[in-house]
Amino acid sequence: MNPKNRIDFLVDELKKHNSLYYQETAPQISDREYDLLLAELKQLEAENPQYLRADSPTQAVGSDLSVESKTIDHIEPMYSLDNLFSVDDVIKFWKNLGCPNLSMEPKFDGFSINLFYQGCSLRYATTRGNGKQGENVTANLGMVEAIPKKIDYVGEVEVRGEVYMPKSEFNRLISSGHGFANPRNAAVGSIKLKDKSQAQNRNLQASFYSVGYFDKLQINSQNEIFGFLKEQNFKVSELTQFAQNEQDIRGYCEKLDKVRAELDFEIDGIVFKVDDFTLQKKLGFTSKYPRWAMAYKFPAEEKVSTLLDIEYNVGRTGAITPVAILEPVQISGSTVSRATLHNFVFLRSLDLHIGDKVRLIKSGEIIPKIISGEERSKESSPLDLPQNCPVCNTELQYGDYIAFCSNNSCPARSLRKLEHFASKGALDIVGLGPKQIEALAENGFLEKIEDIYSLDYGKILLLERQAEQSVNNLKNSVEASKSKSFAKVLYGLGIEGVGAQTAELLADRFRNIGDLQTAEVEDLQSVDGIGPILAENIVSYFANPDNQKTISELQKAGLQFSVSERAVKEGKLSGKTFLITGKFSAYSRQELKDLLTANGGKYLSTVSAKLDYLIVGEAPGSKLTKAEKLGTVTIVQEEELSRLLGFHKLI
């Protein structure tokens, strides 16, 4: 595969996994596997800069923002961290910085949060979001006992930390029937629960490590931050230490790797930060990472097992995923009998035979992965790759990386599509989980997505183990799904590569299904974040007669296939784009945004060539530097706002 095609593939693959991780909290690969794919993409982009895409995951912080979530801007951005995979690389990073003192902190496998305090009180709590703005989760985080509601500090300060679920609490939830994949997913799900009393009962914990914005604090080092946090009754990890030499660094890495299995919380690595703030400021940031901090990821645990068979699963897009069936083995605290083989290129590269001894890794409680064959016995038998779909027997089509079933009516594909459509991130139809869908399909009630809206609830009630209340709940939830937004419906359709955020971008750009169905590849690529492969996928989806019929039937059922037109007041700011940075004495940030948009202006999310005006308040952030460097953005100081909003000659 040539570099351009490989870059396009990696960008789309990583964006898919970003959506699964951040929005759906249903990751399919481990953090380490993701990081290795990202590292490959970085290298290819560095070697082939002409193929760098604006929507590449190397150019933006991953976002946990939900579709339709209520957001609040961070006063100071929340950056992600670049990764290192060996202790030697940590030492190299340290030496390249001039061997400064480092803070060494356990990397909690939890959920990043930002707390804003004003006048000693917690005013709001947000997720990290996209690094610039986070989802407002104040109600649920207010139920977490580890988060102080009052502090002694009387000024304004953003406190950053990680919410996590203890392993013991996670095990309790699993034993009571909850289906979370790992403690992180459980923490995320708990933070976003609609019923905050449930969140209170989940025993979430938190650990704090930094501050963002602060107005009156005199803090000169990471060590002083920890002192401040402790004084204000924030929980700080007792495992945090400071390094002055190479021996300190290596000893700490070895120590945490040994003790992590015994801890009552998940950690997946170590965060190293330059202690001195003056040096931090001098080193600065890239567009995505601080140059003064790195995350070292622990190597995944490895075990050897025997390959008993290979099962081929069919996904909703028709992609065939090979899964290894293994002799059960204990790894990372659980019994493993299955492992993903991802795709047929990966499967071929392993050169496996049934009966081989194979080496496994498991990281972050994700389904394990075979990394190599270890030993082959005389009884081992070579693999016969399938030529036909294991469910509908349609001849498989093989591409560069995958084999797929092209039969849009394949029963396995239909089930997966139904599961996706009814899932929480899409139409959120309570009572239509995988088991219920399978049961209704087996009894002839469900075959295609549109069948959901013509269910015979009277007949369903006659099925074994169907309670009247459950059937009524299903009926009500199906009816409620008709009011879900156009973006939710688009996401639910299951267009390959279209995650929750992309669906929202498409809905915002095209406004209705008619315009989207007739959009060409060039039109779609004009949307931020949509590359050539994804654009082709979207065009192909809408060209399929079966998909056209599904959309038509869903329209008849009353689902939302357009965005309700929002009245936009015309004014002298119409056609102009704006962004704000810093603090303002006369307005809150939200009030200022509302003023701009109410008068026809469009508010952007980042500094780019599309930006006309940057409005600058006190203590501006990196947006100002970027705008000045760009040279095409008009800088408006706070004292000039009256002229701007008064529609004088500035426009």
XYZ file of C-alpha atoms in Angstrom:
651
model
C 0.000 0.000 0.000
C 1.444 3.394 -0.978
C 2.055 6.029 1.754
C -1.016 8.136 0.880
C -3.402 5.184 1.057
C -1.834 3.952 4.295
C -2.127 7.427 5.849
C -5.786 7.655 4.786
C -6.451 4.200 6.213
C -4.747 5.006 9.534
C -6.529 8.360 9.899
C -9.957 6.801 9.369
C -9.140 3.784 11.548
C -7.880 5.934 14.420
C -10.867 8.281 14.168
C -13.156 5.251 14.411
C -11.357 4.069 17.542
C -11.455 7.611 18.991
C -15.235 7.574 18.626
C -15.487 4.117 20.196
C -13.251 5.156 23.105
C -14.475 8.673 23.877
C -18.113 8.841 22.761
C -19.317 5.230 22.988
C -16.972 4.088 25.805
C -16.751 0.759 23.959
C -13.093 0.436 22.893
C -12.173 -2.439 20.589
C -8.395 -2.216 20.934
C -6.048 -1.578 23.827
C -4.456 1.819 24.506
C -1.094 0.390 23.499
C -2.373 -0.866 20.144
C -3.931 2.553 19.507
C -0.694 4.314 20.442
C 1.334 2.108 18.077
C -1.021 2.886 15.180
C -0.750 6.588 16.053
C 3.061 6.333 16.149
C 3.051 4.730 12.669
C 0.828 7.547 11.381
C 3.132 10.212 12.857
C 6.146 8.669 11.148
C 4.397 8.371 7.777
C 3.187 11.976 7.986
C 6.693 13.181 8.846
C 8.097 11.300 5.847
C 5.250 12.359 3.522
C 4.059 15.817 4.701
C 2.213 16.391 1.397
C -0.345 13.785 2.511
C -1.008 15.260 5.973
C -4.762 15.598 6.516
C -6.284 18.403 8.582
C -8.505 15.872 10.352
C -5.619 13.593 11.313
C -5.682 12.456 14.972
C -2.089 13.697 15.187
C -3.410 17.243 14.790
C -6.111 17.277 17.465
C -6.818 16.135 21.014
C -9.294 13.249 21.292
C -12.748 14.389 22.380
C -15.164 12.815 24.876
C -17.961 15.261 23.998
C -21.327 13.621 23.417
C -23.653 14.664 20.638
C -25.969 17.407 21.983
C -23.928 17.704 25.188
C -23.892 20.997 27.097
C -20.368 22.341 27.092
C -18.291 24.894 28.980
C -15.021 26.361 27.692
C -11.870 25.617 29.644
C -10.135 28.852 30.615
C -6.814 27.092 30.008
C -6.675 24.205 27.488
C -6.423 20.601 28.687
C -3.720 18.964 26.582
C -3.186 15.257 26.056
C 0.250 13.646 26.487
C 2.601 12.083 23.987
C 3.586 8.488 24.768
C 6.787 6.558 25.351
C 6.992 2.765 25.376
C 10.287 1.955 27.078
C 12.230 3.158 30.095
C 15.187 3.903 27.821
C 12.970 6.314 25.875
C 12.019 8.018 29.154
C 15.707 8.482 29.955
C 16.318 9.877 26.457
C 13.409 12.332 26.888
C 14.850 13.452 30.252
C 18.376 13.918 28.877
C 17.137 15.860 25.837
C 15.531 18.340 28.255
C 18.854 18.816 30.055
C 18.255 16.357 32.949
C 15.873 18.546 35.007
C 14.084 17.372 38.151
C 10.923 15.473 37.204
C 7.678 14.699 38.976
C 6.692 11.027 38.552
C 2.991 10.259 38.918
C 0.925 7.107 38.346
C -1.204 7.403 35.208
C -4.726 6.570 36.371
C -6.838 4.716 33.809
C -9.863 6.887 34.467
C -11.628 9.976 33.193
C -10.068 13.452 33.116
C -12.035 16.262 34.752
C -11.750 20.015 35.198
C -13.193 21.697 38.325
C -13.691 25.467 38.454
C -13.769 27.130 41.890
C -14.732 30.730 42.524
C -15.056 32.380 45.905
C -14.199 29.121 47.706
C -17.068 27.202 46.015
C -17.249 24.658 43.210
C -19.029 26.441 40.342
C -18.926 23.741 37.679
C -17.260 20.473 36.692
C -16.513 19.372 33.142
C -14.877 16.523 31.262
C -11.718 17.161 29.251
C -13.868 17.181 26.110
C -11.836 18.195 23.069
C -9.221 19.993 25.149
C -10.801 23.402 24.573
C -14.257 22.779 26.009
C -15.707 20.020 28.146
C -19.098 18.492 28.826
C -20.889 19.893 31.867
C -21.127 17.038 34.405
C -21.493 19.183 37.530
C -24.586 17.397 38.851
C -23.027 13.926 38.864
C -19.523 14.909 39.910
C -21.079 16.835 42.773
C -22.118 13.431 44.135
C -18.499 12.188 44.259
C -17.317 12.490 47.862
C -13.663 12.823 46.835
C -14.438 16.157 45.136
C -14.457 19.101 47.594
C -17.490 21.372 47.259
C -15.755 24.107 49.260
C -12.088 25.063 49.463
C -10.215 27.711 51.439
C -8.778 29.454 48.380
C -10.889 32.562 47.698
C -9.785 33.295 44.122
C -10.552 31.555 40.840
C -8.832 28.311 39.958
C -9.261 25.332 37.620
C -8.270 22.054 39.298
C -7.491 19.047 37.088
C -7.712 15.407 38.074
C -8.876 11.916 37.192
C -12.109 10.236 38.258
C -11.823 6.472 38.498
C -13.688 3.455 39.780
C -11.869 1.190 42.256
C -11.425 -2.410 41.123
C -13.415 -3.603 44.132
C -16.391 -1.424 43.162
C -16.138 -2.533 39.534
C -16.222 -6.188 40.605
C -19.306 -5.453 42.725
C -21.086 -3.893 39.738
C -20.193 -6.798 37.457
C -21.419 -9.340 39.994
C -24.743 -7.457 40.195
C -25.313 -7.723 36.461
C -23.842 -4.551 34.942
C -22.102 -5.140 31.623
C -19.186 -2.687 31.708
C -16.033 -3.776 29.883
C -13.574 -2.325 32.411
C -13.355 0.138 35.339
C -12.750 3.129 33.059
C -15.922 2.468 31.059
C -17.809 2.059 34.322
C -16.490 5.414 35.569
C -17.430 7.182 32.319
C -20.891 5.629 32.317
C -21.423 6.636 35.928
C -20.356 10.240 35.359
C -22.881 10.632 32.542
C -25.837 8.891 34.230
C -29.051 10.898 34.029
C -30.022 9.799 37.539
C -27.416 11.441 39.781
C -28.442 9.308 42.760
C -27.148 6.289 40.835
C -23.839 8.070 40.331
C -23.637 8.609 44.095
C -24.024 4.862 44.657
C -21.156 3.959 42.328
C -18.396 4.858 44.849
C -16.343 6.826 42.341
C -12.985 8.152 43.527
C -10.743 10.931 42.263
C -7.080 11.870 42.294
C -5.800 15.367 41.480
C -2.537 16.385 39.869
C -2.630 19.886 38.376
C -4.257 23.289 38.013
C -5.220 25.102 34.822
C -6.170 28.735 35.258
C -5.375 30.445 38.567
C -5.673 34.165 39.260
C -3.785 34.875 42.495
C -1.715 31.777 43.172
C 2.051 31.979 43.253
C 3.020 28.504 42.053
C 6.466 27.844 40.650
C 6.698 24.056 40.453
C 4.780 20.814 40.192
C 5.831 20.088 43.774
C 4.141 23.303 44.916
C 0.963 22.307 43.053
C 0.780 19.115 45.095
C 1.263 21.155 48.266
C -1.547 23.533 47.279
C -3.910 20.666 46.380
C -3.290 18.946 49.710
C -3.903 22.190 51.606
C -7.279 22.508 49.864
C -8.216 18.895 50.769
C -7.838 17.443 47.288
C -6.714 13.827 47.176
C -3.227 13.502 45.674
C -1.655 10.139 44.862
C 0.674 8.940 47.593
C 2.636 7.131 44.881
C 3.893 10.430 43.418
C 7.655 10.928 43.700
C 10.327 13.231 42.275
C 13.416 12.251 40.291
C 16.797 13.918 40.318
C 18.775 11.297 38.424
C 18.519 8.296 36.099
C 18.496 5.825 38.977
C 15.390 7.515 40.429
C 13.567 7.199 37.107
C 14.424 3.553 36.495
C 13.679 2.592 40.081
C 10.257 4.246 40.006
C 9.287 2.553 36.724
C 10.292 -0.832 38.096
C 8.498 -0.246 41.396
C 5.142 0.795 39.880
C 5.184 -2.005 37.327
C 5.559 -4.499 40.187
C 2.918 -3.083 42.533
C 0.198 -2.050 40.057
C -1.554 -5.439 40.106
C -1.982 -5.097 43.894
C -3.581 -1.630 43.741
C -7.347 -1.176 44.040
C -7.363 1.057 40.966
C -6.160 0.702 37.392
C -2.996 2.458 36.254
C -1.622 1.975 32.771
C 1.607 3.933 33.023
C 3.525 6.820 34.544
C 3.371 10.556 33.817
C 6.701 12.392 33.857
C 6.634 16.203 34.115
C 9.331 18.838 34.381
C 9.011 20.106 37.954
C 10.102 23.722 37.367
C 7.375 25.964 35.891
C 9.863 28.415 34.410
C 11.350 25.593 32.340
C 7.864 24.317 31.477
C 6.980 27.739 30.092
C 10.212 27.892 28.107
C 9.617 24.458 26.549
C 6.000 25.275 25.665
C 3.541 23.172 23.688
C 2.928 21.604 20.321
C -0.615 21.897 18.907
C -1.544 18.799 20.903
C 1.042 18.046 23.613
C 3.152 19.840 26.228
C 6.858 19.457 25.407
C 7.674 19.198 29.120
C 5.659 16.067 29.913
C 5.417 12.488 28.664
C 3.371 9.392 29.478
C 5.246 6.118 29.769
C 2.952 3.158 29.014
C 3.564 -0.123 30.812
C 4.194 -3.135 28.585
C 1.173 -5.433 28.378
C 1.206 -8.723 30.290
C 2.050 -11.726 28.087
C 1.020 -15.384 28.352
C 1.231 -18.513 26.156
C -1.796 -20.630 25.217
C -2.896 -23.126 22.531
C -4.908 -22.135 19.463
C -7.910 -24.484 19.341
C -9.876 -22.948 16.465
C -10.700 -19.703 14.643
C -14.194 -18.217 14.547
C -15.227 -15.663 11.924
C -17.633 -12.936 13.086
C -19.678 -10.746 10.744
C -20.048 -7.037 11.618
C -22.809 -4.617 10.589
C -20.758 -3.331 7.612
C -20.067 -6.896 6.478
C -16.448 -6.894 7.671
C -15.306 -10.341 8.794
C -13.303 -10.384 12.020
C -11.310 -13.520 12.827
C -11.348 -14.449 16.524
C -9.022 -17.040 18.036
C -10.539 -19.732 20.278
C -7.938 -20.601 22.897
C -7.197 -23.012 25.648
C -8.224 -20.948 28.723
C -5.361 -19.089 30.401
C -5.143 -16.585 33.290
C -3.937 -13.142 32.187
C -4.291 -9.712 33.809
C -6.529 -11.135 36.508
C -9.090 -12.905 34.321
C -9.537 -16.139 32.368
C -9.065 -15.697 28.631
C -10.376 -18.129 26.023
C -10.789 -15.793 23.016
C -8.503 -13.250 21.345
C -9.004 -10.841 18.479
C -7.075 -11.368 15.249
C -8.324 -8.044 13.802
C -8.190 -8.728 10.056
C -6.899 -11.163 7.476
C -3.626 -9.334 6.803
C -2.816 -9.605 10.498
C -3.934 -13.247 10.532
C -1.732 -14.129 7.557
C 1.250 -12.327 9.081
C 1.113 -14.634 12.119
C 1.232 -17.787 9.934
C -0.869 -19.704 12.461
C -1.892 -23.360 12.437
C -4.628 -24.882 14.558
C -2.846 -26.437 17.533
C -0.014 -23.870 17.652
C 1.250 -22.436 20.911
C 0.639 -18.690 20.721
C 1.737 -15.667 22.750
C -0.975 -13.297 24.019
C -1.047 -9.791 25.404
C -3.852 -8.071 27.262
C -3.995 -4.431 28.208
C -6.707 -2.324 29.813
C -9.135 -5.234 30.197
C -9.734 -5.195 26.418
C -10.197 -8.435 24.485
C -6.705 -9.987 24.217
C -4.574 -10.145 21.124
C -2.210 -12.810 19.754
C 1.158 -11.256 18.984
C 3.067 -14.295 17.718
C 3.191 -18.025 17.239
C 5.486 -19.733 19.753
C 5.647 -23.419 18.953
C 4.189 -25.774 16.313
C 3.495 -29.437 17.004
C 3.340 -32.205 14.405
C -0.425 -32.366 14.927
C -0.950 -28.709 13.949
C -3.070 -28.145 10.847
C -2.838 -25.164 8.452
C -5.678 -22.648 8.267
C -8.210 -22.660 5.466
C -9.330 -19.051 5.092
C -13.075 -18.790 4.429
C -14.234 -18.095 0.900
C -17.885 -17.625 1.881
C -19.725 -15.774 4.637
C -20.047 -18.091 7.651
C -23.676 -16.988 8.111
C -25.308 -16.441 4.677
C -22.752 -18.277 2.476
C -22.280 -15.274 0.153
C -18.861 -15.284 -1.524
C -16.527 -13.040 0.452
C -14.746 -10.089 -1.124
C -11.146 -9.558 -0.062
C -9.594 -6.089 0.133
C -6.176 -4.905 1.296
C -6.967 -5.453 4.974
C -10.360 -7.066 5.316
C -12.692 -9.643 3.896
C -16.338 -8.705 3.876
C -19.758 -10.074 3.087
C -21.436 -7.919 0.440
C -24.915 -9.270 1.148
C -26.744 -6.331 2.692
C -29.443 -8.758 3.882
C -27.052 -11.134 5.640
C -28.781 -12.092 8.943
C -25.612 -11.432 10.965
C -25.173 -7.990 9.418
C -28.831 -7.220 10.051
C -28.532 -8.109 13.745
C -25.445 -5.933 14.175
C -27.165 -3.034 12.391
C -30.188 -3.359 14.654
C -27.977 -3.426 17.749
C -26.145 -0.306 16.607
C -29.327 1.572 15.687
C -30.896 0.874 19.090
C -27.691 1.522 21.075
C -27.395 4.261 23.695
C -25.264 6.522 21.478
C -27.767 6.325 18.623
C -31.570 6.039 19.073
C -31.216 4.733 22.659
C -34.159 2.293 22.511
C -34.466 0.756 25.969
C -35.443 -2.907 25.770
C -33.683 -3.540 22.454
C -30.336 -4.875 23.613
C -28.476 -7.657 21.757
C -30.338 -10.492 23.518
C -33.763 -8.936 22.955
C -32.992 -8.209 19.309
C -31.821 -11.773 18.745
C -34.987 -13.163 20.380
C -37.283 -10.920 18.319
C -35.385 -11.781 15.124
C -35.644 -15.515 15.810
C -39.412 -15.145 16.218
C -39.831 -13.212 12.987
C -40.478 -9.762 14.450
C -37.249 -8.072 13.348
C -35.188 -8.331 10.200
C -34.383 -4.768 9.176
C -34.055 -1.473 11.041
C -37.400 -0.199 9.778
C -39.159 -3.219 11.325
C -38.657 -1.604 14.740
C -41.433 0.869 13.904
C -44.012 -1.758 12.922
C -43.626 -4.150 15.864
C -46.767 -6.010 16.937
C -46.544 -5.540 20.706
C -49.585 -7.722 21.331
C -47.887 -10.688 19.701
C -44.572 -9.931 21.430
C -46.407 -10.114 24.753
C -47.358 -13.716 23.929
C -43.712 -14.761 23.712
C -42.171 -16.648 26.620
C -40.693 -14.472 29.397
C -42.212 -11.223 28.090
C -43.637 -9.135 30.947
C -46.325 -6.558 30.163
C -44.337 -3.746 31.783
C -41.235 -4.581 29.715
C -43.217 -4.609 26.474
C -44.859 -1.280 27.381
C -41.448 0.200 28.149
C -40.185 -0.990 24.756
C -43.191 0.536 23.014
C -42.686 3.878 24.779
C -38.968 3.903 24.032
C -39.549 3.153 20.331
C -42.024 6.030 20.198
C -39.608 8.351 22.001
C -36.866 7.524 19.501
C -38.865 9.300 16.787
C -37.955 12.621 18.383
C -34.211 11.954 18.416
C -32.160 14.446 16.421
C -31.163 14.114 12.776
C -27.564 13.584 13.914
C -28.595 10.672 16.146
C -30.528 9.062 13.288
C -27.580 9.501 10.919
C -25.269 7.856 13.407
C -27.788 5.053 13.967
C -27.904 4.218 10.254
C -24.447 2.714 10.674
C -22.694 4.304 7.695
C -19.166 2.918 7.715
C -16.796 5.388 9.373
C -19.525 7.817 10.501
C -19.249 8.139 14.261
C -21.330 10.325 16.545
C -19.292 13.493 15.969
C -19.116 13.031 12.199
C -22.890 12.530 12.110
C -23.340 15.854 13.889
C -20.997 17.589 11.421
C -22.943 16.149 8.489
C -26.290 17.164 9.978
C -25.036 20.685 10.649
C -23.589 21.063 7.144
C -26.362 19.521 5.007
C -29.363 20.164 7.299
C -31.606 17.484 5.712
C -31.391 13.970 4.305
C -32.223 15.057 0.752
C -29.218 17.350 0.464
C -26.974 14.773 2.108
C -28.130 11.964 -0.206
C -27.286 14.025 -3.290
C -23.934 15.292 -1.984
C -20.896 14.340 -4.045
C -17.474 13.333 -2.775
C -16.140 16.878 -3.198
C -19.046 18.330 -1.196
C -18.470 15.880 1.635
C -14.726 16.540 1.756
C -15.463 20.219 2.335
C -16.693 19.232 5.806
C -13.945 19.424 8.456
C -12.861 15.918 9.443
C -14.100 14.035 6.362
C -11.396 12.552 4.151
C -11.604 10.838 0.756
C -12.218 7.302 2.033
C -15.026 8.344 4.369
C -16.570 10.542 1.660
C -16.635 7.564 -0.725
C -18.229 5.401 1.998
C -21.018 7.941 2.498
C -21.738 8.282 -1.236
C -21.767 4.477 -1.625
C -24.150 4.082 1.309
C -26.748 6.448 -0.145
C -26.417 4.901 -3.625
C -27.497 1.491 -2.274
C -31.205 0.799 -3.050
C -31.675 -1.176 0.186
C -30.408 1.780 2.219
C -32.623 4.159 0.250
C -35.630 1.981 1.098
C -34.688 1.924 4.808
C -34.455 5.722 4.908
C -37.782 6.065 3.107
C -39.513 3.727 5.580
C -37.984 5.527 8.569
C -39.190 8.848 7.175
C -42.716 7.433 6.918
C -42.424 6.253 10.539
C -41.800 9.846 11.603
C -38.079 9.924 12.458
C -36.168 13.202 12.226
C -34.342 13.587 8.908
C -33.717 17.317 9.022
C -32.390 19.915 11.411
C -35.029 22.294 12.679
C -34.083 25.650 11.264
C -32.720 27.974 13.890
C -33.565 31.625 13.464
C -30.327 33.483 12.912
C -30.584 37.188 13.453
C -29.076 39.151 10.586
C -26.781 41.920 11.615
C -23.581 43.660 10.682
C -21.629 40.711 12.120
C -23.193 38.341 9.572
C -20.601 36.503 7.530
C -17.878 37.198 10.119
C -16.218 34.555 12.290
C -15.103 34.999 15.895
C -13.153 33.385 18.687
C -12.445 34.634 22.221
C -9.566 34.115 24.637
C -8.901 35.237 28.190
C -11.210 36.699 30.854
C -13.557 39.657 30.488
C -14.766 42.101 33.119
C -18.074 43.072 31.492
C -19.162 39.678 30.152
C -18.867 36.008 30.904
C -17.449 34.007 28.005
C -20.874 32.522 27.269
C -22.567 35.923 27.342
C -20.036 37.209 24.857
C -20.583 34.234 22.541
C -24.338 34.782 22.728
C -23.934 38.481 21.850
C -21.806 37.680 18.818
C -24.067 34.953 17.439
C -27.246 36.918 18.208
C -25.923 39.627 15.905
C -25.177 37.240 13.053
C -21.587 36.272 13.873
C -20.330 32.693 13.710
C -18.264 31.330 16.583
C -15.398 28.984 15.661
C -13.692 26.379 17.826
C -10.071 27.085 16.945
C -7.714 29.563 15.288
C -7.501 28.934 11.540
C -7.429 30.753 8.217
C -11.248 30.914 8.456
C -11.101 33.164 11.547
C -11.813 36.882 11.088
C -11.672 38.261 14.658
C -10.077 37.147 17.914
C -11.496 38.965 20.946
C -8.852 39.186 23.668
C -9.465 39.581 27.380
C -7.172 39.470 30.397
C -4.579 36.646 30.548
C -5.119 35.352 26.980
C -4.071 31.823 26.106
C -2.218 30.290 23.179
C -4.973 31.348 20.740
C -3.503 34.859 20.697
C -0.027 33.602 19.757
C -1.465 31.459 16.980
C -3.602 34.300 15.635
C -0.649 36.722 15.610
C 1.485 34.138 13.835
C -1.235 33.572 11.228
C -1.278 37.287 10.409
C -4.769 37.385 8.881
C -6.810 37.652 12.079
C -7.994 41.017 13.446
C -7.190 41.228 17.183
C -9.918 42.991 19.213
C -9.114 44.033 22.805
C -11.832 44.087 25.477
C -12.022 47.874 25.481
C -12.881 47.774 21.756
C -15.906 45.529 22.307
C -18.327 48.450 22.519
C -17.326 49.526 19.006
C -17.548 45.960 17.735
C -20.979 45.320 19.214
C -22.088 48.852 18.296
C -21.489 48.095 14.615
C -19.087 50.926 13.925
C -16.381 51.085 11.249
C -14.567 48.058 12.594
C -16.790 45.727 10.519
